[in-house]
PDB file of C-alpha atoms in Angstrom:
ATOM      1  CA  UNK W  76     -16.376 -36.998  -4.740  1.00  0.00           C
ATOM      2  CA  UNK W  77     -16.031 -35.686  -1.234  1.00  0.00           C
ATOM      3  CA  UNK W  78     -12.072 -35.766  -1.924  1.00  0.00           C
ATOM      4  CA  UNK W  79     -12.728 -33.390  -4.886  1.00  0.00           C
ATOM      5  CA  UNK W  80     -14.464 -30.795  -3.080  1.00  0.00           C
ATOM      6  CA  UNK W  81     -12.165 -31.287  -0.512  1.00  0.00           C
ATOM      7  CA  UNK W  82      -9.098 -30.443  -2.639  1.00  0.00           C
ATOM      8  CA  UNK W  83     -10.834 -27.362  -4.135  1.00  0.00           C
ATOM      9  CA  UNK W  84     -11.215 -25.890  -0.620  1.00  0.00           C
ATOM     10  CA  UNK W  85      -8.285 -26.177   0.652  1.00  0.00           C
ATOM     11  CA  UNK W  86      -6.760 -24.565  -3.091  1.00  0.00           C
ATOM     12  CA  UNK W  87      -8.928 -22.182  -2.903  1.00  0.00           C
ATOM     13  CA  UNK W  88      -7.390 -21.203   0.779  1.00  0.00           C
ATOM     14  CA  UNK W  89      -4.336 -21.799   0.260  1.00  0.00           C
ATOM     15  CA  UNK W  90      -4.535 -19.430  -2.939  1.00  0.00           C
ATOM     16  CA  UNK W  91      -6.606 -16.662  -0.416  1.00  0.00           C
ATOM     17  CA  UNK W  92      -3.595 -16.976   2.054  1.00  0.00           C
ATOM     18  CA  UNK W  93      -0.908 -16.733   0.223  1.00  0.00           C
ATOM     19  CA  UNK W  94      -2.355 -13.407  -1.662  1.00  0.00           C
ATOM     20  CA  UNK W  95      -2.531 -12.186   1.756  1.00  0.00           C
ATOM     21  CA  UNK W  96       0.533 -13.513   3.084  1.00  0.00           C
ATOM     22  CA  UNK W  97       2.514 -11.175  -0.484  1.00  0.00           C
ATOM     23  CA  UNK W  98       0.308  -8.254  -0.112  1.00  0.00           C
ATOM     24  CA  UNK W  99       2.774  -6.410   2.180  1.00  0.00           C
ATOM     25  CA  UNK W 100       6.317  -4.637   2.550  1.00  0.00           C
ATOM     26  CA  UNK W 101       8.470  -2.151   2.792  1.00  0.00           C
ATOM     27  CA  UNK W 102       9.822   0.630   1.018  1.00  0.00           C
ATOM     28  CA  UNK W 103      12.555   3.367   1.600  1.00  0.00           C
ATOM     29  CA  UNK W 104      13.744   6.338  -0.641  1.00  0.00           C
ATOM     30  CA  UNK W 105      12.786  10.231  -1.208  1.00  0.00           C
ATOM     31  CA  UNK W 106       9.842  10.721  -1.851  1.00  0.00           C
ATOM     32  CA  UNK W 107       9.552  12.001  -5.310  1.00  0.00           C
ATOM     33  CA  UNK W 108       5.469  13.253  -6.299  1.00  0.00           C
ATOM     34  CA  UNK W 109       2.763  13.910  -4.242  1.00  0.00           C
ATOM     35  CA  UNK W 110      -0.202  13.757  -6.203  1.00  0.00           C
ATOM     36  CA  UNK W 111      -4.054  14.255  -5.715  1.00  0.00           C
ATOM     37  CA  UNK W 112      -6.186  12.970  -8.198  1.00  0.00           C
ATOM     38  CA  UNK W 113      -9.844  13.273  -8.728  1.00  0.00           C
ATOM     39  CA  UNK W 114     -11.506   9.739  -8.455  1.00  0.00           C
ATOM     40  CA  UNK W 115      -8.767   8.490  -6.142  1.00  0.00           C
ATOM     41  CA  UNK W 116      -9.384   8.041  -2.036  1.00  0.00           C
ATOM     42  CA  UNK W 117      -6.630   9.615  -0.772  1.00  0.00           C
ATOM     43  CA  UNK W 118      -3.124  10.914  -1.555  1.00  0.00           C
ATOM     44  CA  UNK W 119      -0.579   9.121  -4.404  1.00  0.00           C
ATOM     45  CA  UNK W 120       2.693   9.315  -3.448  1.00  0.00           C
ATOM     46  CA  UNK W 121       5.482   8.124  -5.969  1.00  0.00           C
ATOM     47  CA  UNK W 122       9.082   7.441  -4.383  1.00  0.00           C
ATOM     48  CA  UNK W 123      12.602   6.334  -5.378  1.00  0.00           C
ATOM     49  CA  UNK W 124      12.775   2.273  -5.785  1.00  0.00           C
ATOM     50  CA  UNK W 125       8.869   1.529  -6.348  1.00  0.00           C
ATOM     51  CA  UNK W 126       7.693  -1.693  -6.726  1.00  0.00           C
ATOM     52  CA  UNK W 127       4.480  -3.646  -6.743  1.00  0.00           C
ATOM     53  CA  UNK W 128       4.841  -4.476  -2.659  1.00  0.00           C
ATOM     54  CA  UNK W 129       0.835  -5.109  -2.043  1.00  0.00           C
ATOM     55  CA  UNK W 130       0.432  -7.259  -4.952  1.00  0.00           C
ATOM     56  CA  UNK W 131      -1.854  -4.775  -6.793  1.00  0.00           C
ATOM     57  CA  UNK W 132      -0.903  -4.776 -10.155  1.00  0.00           C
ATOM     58  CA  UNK W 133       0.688  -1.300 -10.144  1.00  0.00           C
ATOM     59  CA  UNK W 134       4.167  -0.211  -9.038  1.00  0.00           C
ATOM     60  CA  UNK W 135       3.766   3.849 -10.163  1.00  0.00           C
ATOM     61  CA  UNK W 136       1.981   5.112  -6.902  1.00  0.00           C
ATOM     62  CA  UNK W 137       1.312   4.265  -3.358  1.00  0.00           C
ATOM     63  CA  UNK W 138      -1.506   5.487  -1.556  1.00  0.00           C
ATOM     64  CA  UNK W 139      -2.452   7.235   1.592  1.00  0.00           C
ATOM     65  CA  UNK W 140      -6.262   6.168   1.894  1.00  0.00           C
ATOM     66  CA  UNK W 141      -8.038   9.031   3.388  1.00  0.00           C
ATOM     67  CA  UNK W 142      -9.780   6.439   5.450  1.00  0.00           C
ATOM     68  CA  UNK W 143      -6.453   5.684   7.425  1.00  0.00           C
ATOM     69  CA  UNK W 144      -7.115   6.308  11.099  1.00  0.00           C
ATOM     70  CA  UNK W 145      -3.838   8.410  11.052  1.00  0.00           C
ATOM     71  CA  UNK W 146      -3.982  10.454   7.750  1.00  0.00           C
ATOM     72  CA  UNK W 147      -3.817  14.204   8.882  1.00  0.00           C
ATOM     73  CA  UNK W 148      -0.216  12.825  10.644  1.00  0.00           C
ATOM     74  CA  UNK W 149       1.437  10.961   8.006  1.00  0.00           C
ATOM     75  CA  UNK W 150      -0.040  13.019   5.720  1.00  0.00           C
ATOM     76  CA  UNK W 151       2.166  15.892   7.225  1.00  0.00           C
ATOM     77  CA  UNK W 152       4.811  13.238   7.671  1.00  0.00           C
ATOM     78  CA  UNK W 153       5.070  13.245   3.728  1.00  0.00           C
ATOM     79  CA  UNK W 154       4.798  16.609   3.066  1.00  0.00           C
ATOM     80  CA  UNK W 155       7.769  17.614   5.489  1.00  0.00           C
ATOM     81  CA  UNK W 156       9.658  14.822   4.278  1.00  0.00           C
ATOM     82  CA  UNK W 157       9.479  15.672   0.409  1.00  0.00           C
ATOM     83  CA  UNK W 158      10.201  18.821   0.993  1.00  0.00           C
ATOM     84  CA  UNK W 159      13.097  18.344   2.477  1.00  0.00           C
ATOM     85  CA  UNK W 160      14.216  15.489   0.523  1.00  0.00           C
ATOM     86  CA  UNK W 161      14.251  13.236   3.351  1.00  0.00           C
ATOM     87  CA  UNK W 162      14.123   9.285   2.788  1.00  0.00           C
ATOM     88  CA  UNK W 163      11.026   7.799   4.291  1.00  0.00           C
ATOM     89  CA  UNK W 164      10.289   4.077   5.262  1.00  0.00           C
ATOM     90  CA  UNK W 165       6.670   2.970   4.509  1.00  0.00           C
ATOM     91  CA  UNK W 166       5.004   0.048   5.094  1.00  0.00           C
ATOM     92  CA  UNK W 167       2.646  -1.384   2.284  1.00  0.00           C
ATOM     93  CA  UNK W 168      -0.040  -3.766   2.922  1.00  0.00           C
ATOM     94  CA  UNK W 169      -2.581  -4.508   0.471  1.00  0.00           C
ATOM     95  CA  UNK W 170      -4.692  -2.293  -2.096  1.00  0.00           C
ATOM     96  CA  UNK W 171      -7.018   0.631  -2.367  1.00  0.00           C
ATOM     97  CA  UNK W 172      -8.161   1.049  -5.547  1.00  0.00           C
ATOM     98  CA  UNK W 173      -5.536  -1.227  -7.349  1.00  0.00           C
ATOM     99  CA  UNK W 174      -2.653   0.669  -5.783  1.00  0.00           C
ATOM    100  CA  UNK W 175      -0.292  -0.005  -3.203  1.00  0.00           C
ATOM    101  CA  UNK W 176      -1.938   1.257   0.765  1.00  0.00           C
ATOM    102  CA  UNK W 177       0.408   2.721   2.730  1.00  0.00           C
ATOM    103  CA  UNK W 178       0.138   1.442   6.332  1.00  0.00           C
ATOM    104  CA  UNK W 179       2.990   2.798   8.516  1.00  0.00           C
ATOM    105  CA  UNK W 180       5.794   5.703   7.998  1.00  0.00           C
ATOM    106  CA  UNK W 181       8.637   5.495   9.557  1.00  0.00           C
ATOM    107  CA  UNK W 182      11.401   8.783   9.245  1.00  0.00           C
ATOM    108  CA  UNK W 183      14.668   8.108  10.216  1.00  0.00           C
ATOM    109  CA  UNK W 184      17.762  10.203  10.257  1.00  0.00           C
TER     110      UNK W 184
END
């Protein structure tokens, strides 16, 4: 019996850490929309070569949560770089709201 319960446990963790260890990556290409959209926290961003990187069940958006400690700056950091059709590098890792969160942007030329 204790073996049972045992083996659920350490399923059940292994399951838990290898969601966490798949919710993340990276993705580069022009940024293509900026979007804001009543009911969602933050700023959707759609670029060139999406894909489902934070295991969230979507690959149309990413989002900028406007809880991110450095949103006013990357924020900005997308703007300029859509605008001027620059390719950006951002770091996913894990969800807000079923999409995508992007962590880190990095612009390189």
């Amino acid at each position: 019996m204790k073996q049972g319960f045992f083996v659920i446990v350490f399923f059940f963790l292994s399951t838990l850490l290898n969601q966490a260890n798949a919710a993340s990556g990276d993705s580069s290409g022009v940024i293509k929309t900026i979007l804001w959209y009543e009911g969602h926290t933050g700023v959707l961003v759609k670029q060139t070569g999406m894909s489902d990187l934070g295991k969230c069940g979507r690959a149309d958006y990413y989002i900028l949560d406007d809880h991110h400690p450095f949103f006013q700056e990357i924020y900005s950091l997308l703007l300029a770089a859509h605008m001027a059709s620059q390719p950006l590098s951002l770091h996913l890792d894990g969800c807000v709201q079923g999409i995508s969160r992007i962590k880190h942007v990095t612009s390189n030329k």
